[in-house]
Coordinates of C-alpha atoms in Angstrom, one line a residue:
S1139 CA -0.7 146.5 177.5
Q1140 CA 2.0 148.0 179.6
Y1141 CA 4.5 147.2 176.8
S1142 CA 2.6 148.9 174.0
G1143 CA 4.7 151.4 172.0
Y1144 CA 7.9 149.6 172.8
V1145 CA 9.9 147.8 170.0
A1146 CA 10.8 144.3 171.0
R1147 CA 14.5 143.5 170.6
A1148 CA 15.4 140.2 169.0
A1149 CA 18.3 138.2 170.1
K1150 CA 21.4 138.4 167.9
N1151 CA 23.4 135.3 167.1
D1152 CA 26.6 134.4 165.3
Q1153 CA 26.4 131.7 162.6
T1154 CA 28.8 128.8 162.2
P1155 CA 29.4 127.8 158.5
T1156 CA 30.0 124.2 157.4
F1157 CA 31.7 124.0 154.0
P1158 CA 32.7 120.4 153.3
T1159 CA 35.7 119.7 151.0
M1160 CA 34.6 120.2 147.4
P1161 CA 34.2 117.1 145.2
V1162 CA 36.7 118.7 142.7
T1163 CA 39.7 120.8 143.7
T1164 CA 41.7 120.2 140.5
A1165 CA 40.0 120.3 137.1
T1166 CA 40.9 120.7 133.5
Y1167 CA 39.6 123.4 131.1
G1168 CA 36.6 121.8 129.3
D1169 CA 35.5 119.7 132.3
S1170 CA 31.8 119.5 133.2
S1171 CA 30.3 121.6 136.1
F1172 CA 30.1 120.1 139.5
T1173 CA 28.0 120.7 142.6
V1174 CA 29.2 122.1 146.0
S1175 CA 27.3 121.9 149.3
G1176 CA 27.3 123.5 152.7
S1177 CA 25.2 124.9 155.5
V1178 CA 25.2 127.3 158.5
S1179 CA 24.2 126.6 162.1
S1180 CA 21.0 128.8 161.8
K1181 CA 19.7 126.5 159.0
L1182 CA 19.2 129.5 156.8
S1183 CA 19.8 129.1 153.1
V1184 CA 23.3 129.6 151.9
S1185 CA 25.0 130.9 148.7
F1186 CA 28.5 130.4 147.2
M1187 CA 30.8 132.9 145.5
T1188 CA 34.1 132.9 143.6
D1189 CA 36.9 135.5 143.7
N1190 CA 37.7 135.1 140.0
P1191 CA 34.7 134.9 137.7
N1192 CA 36.9 134.7 134.7
V1193 CA 37.9 131.2 135.8
A1194 CA 34.7 129.9 137.3
I1195 CA 31.2 131.1 138.2
I1196 CA 28.5 129.5 140.4
D1197 CA 24.9 129.1 139.4
D1198 CA 23.0 128.1 142.6
K1199 CA 25.4 125.4 143.8
N1200 CA 26.8 124.4 140.3
V1201 CA 30.4 125.4 139.6
Q1202 CA 30.9 126.2 135.9
I1203 CA 34.5 126.2 134.6
L1204 CA 35.1 129.0 132.1
N1205 CA 38.9 129.2 131.7
A1206 CA 42.2 127.8 133.0
G1207 CA 43.5 129.4 136.2
E1208 CA 42.9 129.5 139.9
V1209 CA 39.8 130.6 141.9
N1210 CA 38.8 130.6 145.5
I1211 CA 35.3 129.5 146.4
S1212 CA 33.5 130.4 149.6
L1213 CA 30.2 129.7 151.3
Y1214 CA 28.3 132.7 152.7
Q1215 CA 25.1 133.6 154.4
K1216 CA 24.0 137.2 154.1
G1217 CA 22.3 137.4 157.5
A1218 CA 18.6 137.2 158.3
Y1219 CA 16.0 136.8 161.0
R1220 CA 14.9 133.3 162.0
G1221 CA 13.1 131.9 165.0
G1222 CA 12.8 135.3 166.7
A1223 CA 16.6 136.0 166.4
Y1224 CA 18.8 137.9 164.0
H1225 CA 21.7 135.9 162.6
F1226 CA 24.8 137.8 161.6
P1227 CA 26.3 137.4 158.1
V1228 CA 29.0 134.9 157.8
V1229 CA 31.6 133.8 155.2
S1230 CA 33.3 130.5 155.3
K1231 CA 37.0 129.8 154.8
S1232 CA 37.6 129.5 151.1
Q1233 CA 38.6 126.5 149.1
K1234 CA 40.9 126.7 146.0
L1235 CA 40.0 125.3 142.6
I1236 CA 42.8 124.9 140.2
V1237 CA 41.8 124.6 136.5
L1238 CA 44.6 123.2 134.3
P1239 CA 45.0 123.9 130.6
K1240 CA 43.7 121.2 128.3
T1241 CA 46.2 119.4 126.2
A1242 CA 46.0 119.9 122.4
T1243 CA 48.2 119.5 119.4
I1244 CA 49.1 121.9 116.5
N1245 CA 50.5 120.5 113.3
V1246 CA 52.2 123.1 111.1
S1247 CA 51.7 122.2 107.5
N1248 CA 54.6 121.8 105.1
A1249 CA 55.0 124.4 102.4
E1250 CA 57.0 125.2 99.3
V1251 CA 58.3 128.4 97.7
E1252 CA 60.4 129.3 94.7
N1253 CA 63.7 131.0 95.8
G1254 CA 63.5 134.7 95.6
M1255 CA 59.7 134.8 95.8
P1256 CA 57.6 136.1 98.7
L1257 CA 56.8 133.6 101.4
P1258 CA 53.5 131.7 101.0
E1259 CA 50.6 131.9 103.5
F1260 CA 51.3 129.2 106.1
T1261 CA 48.7 126.9 107.6
Y1262 CA 48.2 124.4 110.4
T1263 CA 45.8 121.9 111.7
A1264 CA 44.8 121.6 115.4
E1265 CA 43.6 118.6 117.4
G1266 CA 41.9 118.6 120.8
L1267 CA 40.2 122.0 120.7
L1268 CA 36.7 122.5 122.1
D1269 CA 34.1 123.6 119.7
G1270 CA 34.4 127.3 118.8
D1271 CA 37.9 127.6 120.3
V1272 CA 40.9 128.7 118.2
I1273 CA 44.6 128.3 119.0
G1274 CA 45.1 132.1 119.2
D1275 CA 44.1 135.5 117.9
N1276 CA 47.3 136.3 116.1
V1277 CA 49.1 133.3 114.8
R1278 CA 52.7 134.0 113.9
Y1279 CA 55.4 131.8 112.4
T1280 CA 59.2 131.5 112.3
V1281 CA 61.5 130.1 109.7
D1282 CA 64.6 128.6 111.3
G1283 CA 63.8 130.8 114.3
V1284 CA 63.4 134.1 112.4
P1285 CA 59.9 135.7 112.5
T1286 CA 58.4 135.6 109.0
E1287 CA 57.6 139.3 109.2
E1288 CA 61.3 139.9 109.1
I1289 CA 61.9 137.8 106.0
K1290 CA 61.2 139.2 102.5
C1291 CA 62.2 136.0 100.7
L1292 CA 64.7 133.1 100.8
W1293 CA 67.3 132.5 98.1
T1294 CA 69.2 129.5 99.1
P1295 CA 67.4 126.2 98.2
G1296 CA 66.9 123.7 100.9
D1297 CA 64.6 122.8 103.8
Y1298 CA 63.8 125.3 106.6
L1299 CA 62.1 124.5 110.0
L1300 CA 58.7 126.2 110.1
R1301 CA 57.3 126.8 113.6
I1302 CA 54.5 128.7 115.3
I1303 CA 55.4 131.3 117.9
D1304 CA 53.7 130.2 121.1
A1305 CA 53.7 133.6 122.8
N1306 CA 50.1 134.5 121.8
L1307 CA 48.5 131.2 121.9
N1308 CA 45.3 130.4 123.7
P1309 CA 46.2 130.0 127.4
N1310 CA 43.4 127.5 128.0
Y1311 CA 45.5 124.9 126.2
A1312 CA 48.9 123.3 126.8
F1313 CA 49.9 122.8 123.2
T1314 CA 52.3 120.3 121.6
I1315 CA 53.5 122.0 118.5
N1316 CA 54.8 119.8 115.6
P1317 CA 56.8 122.0 113.2
G1318 CA 56.6 121.8 109.5
V1319 CA 59.1 122.2 106.7
L1320 CA 59.4 125.0 104.3
S1321 CA 61.1 123.8 101.1
V1322 CA 62.8 126.4 99.0
K1323 CA 63.1 125.3 95.4
N1324 CA 65.7 126.6 93.0
T1325 CA 63.7 127.7 90.0
L1326 CA 65.6 131.0 89.3
V1327 CA 66.7 131.1 85.6
P1328 CA 69.6 133.4 84.9
S1329 CA 69.2 136.1 82.3
L1330 CA 70.9 139.3 81.3
S1331 CA 70.2 142.3 79.0
Y1332 CA 71.6 145.8 78.9
T1333 CA 71.2 149.2 77.3
L1334 CA 73.6 152.1 77.0
E1335 CA 72.4 155.4 78.3
G1336 CA 74.5 158.5 78.6
G1337 CA 77.8 156.8 79.3
Q1338 CA 76.3 154.2 81.6
M1339 CA 75.5 150.6 81.1
V1340 CA 72.1 149.7 82.5
I1341 CA 71.9 145.9 83.1
T1342 CA 68.7 144.1 83.8
Y1343 CA 69.3 140.6 85.2
T1344 CA 68.0 137.7 87.2
G1345 CA 70.3 135.4 89.2
V1346 CA 73.6 136.6 90.6
L1347 CA 75.4 139.3 88.6
Q1348 CA 79.1 138.9 88.2
K1349 CA 81.9 140.9 86.6
S1350 CA 85.2 140.1 85.0
T1351 CA 88.0 142.5 84.1
D1352 CA 90.4 139.9 82.8
G1353 CA 88.5 138.5 79.8
G1354 CA 86.5 136.0 81.8
V1355 CA 89.4 134.3 83.7
T1356 CA 88.0 135.4 87.1
W1357 CA 84.6 136.5 88.2
L1358 CA 83.4 138.5 91.2
D1359 CA 79.9 139.1 92.4
V1360 CA 79.0 142.7 91.9
A1361 CA 75.2 142.8 92.6
P1362 CA 72.9 140.9 94.9
V1363 CA 70.9 137.9 93.8
G1364 CA 67.4 138.8 92.5
R1365 CA 64.7 138.4 90.0
E1366 CA 64.6 141.2 87.4
L1367 CA 67.0 143.6 89.2
I1368 CA 68.7 146.5 87.6
F1369 CA 72.4 147.3 88.0
V1370 CA 74.0 150.5 86.6
S1371 CA 77.7 150.5 85.7
E1372 CA 79.8 153.6 84.7
M1373 CA 81.6 153.0 81.4
T1374 CA 85.4 152.9 81.9
E1375 CA 88.4 152.3 79.7
V1376 CA 88.9 148.9 81.4
K1377 CA 87.2 146.1 79.5
E1378 CA 84.3 144.8 81.6
C1379 CA 82.5 141.6 81.1
Y1380 CA 79.2 140.7 82.9
R1381 CA 77.3 137.5 83.3
A1382 CA 74.3 136.3 85.4
I1383 CA 74.4 132.9 87.0
V1384 CA 72.5 130.8 89.5
D1385 CA 75.0 129.0 91.6
F1386 CA 73.6 128.3 95.0
E1387 CA 74.9 125.8 97.4
P1388 CA 71.8 124.0 98.7
R1389 CA 71.3 123.6 102.4
V1390 CA 71.4 120.2 104.0
S1391 CA 67.9 118.8 103.5
S1392 CA 67.8 116.9 106.8
I1393 CA 66.6 119.2 109.6
E1394 CA 67.5 118.7 113.3
E1395 CA 65.4 120.4 115.9

């Protein structure tokens, strides 16, 4: 043949994508997968891709939702020969999928503690979570708005609002958080004992330590409230009287958020 040794050149064609509106454009975390469809003018097989696989991935034509967030989904054809012609790669205009957080509820459990004692371990129950999910990796609490890691103990009896800090909660959920109540019970029993050591009086006490220098007519607090605390007083010529009391003014028991 007079054309032997020559390479035949195939025609080159652009492709036109068709990507119909997806059946789902707004979903909720936990929703089932859905199917997308589309084609190109060359009739070649097409694929689909996402720009945020943390939110959704596509297996064949099935869109699987993984997390709340936003993702853009596109149809593409990588280019191929068909019917004696080469068809250039093509990517369609993307469509956005918005995945909303799932609603869930956290109920903070009520708790009790004796005044002056370390805070107990707080607990909660959760409703609306998918199997295997947790509300967060590092659940933290506040007592009347103060983070518990900043509180050693509470002395004043009464009811305190107990909440969960929502900063580190699972972003796949929109939580409604119902606070609990921490009830501080006044169980502190006053006591006082002392020893004399080298011109000093060493007082061991529980409750609030008070001192009088007028024979018990007036009393002033001289040491903080505590359980089994030690107070050292220098002996003076002035007659000093000491007592330990528990005289707390309870908080109002009704709590307003």
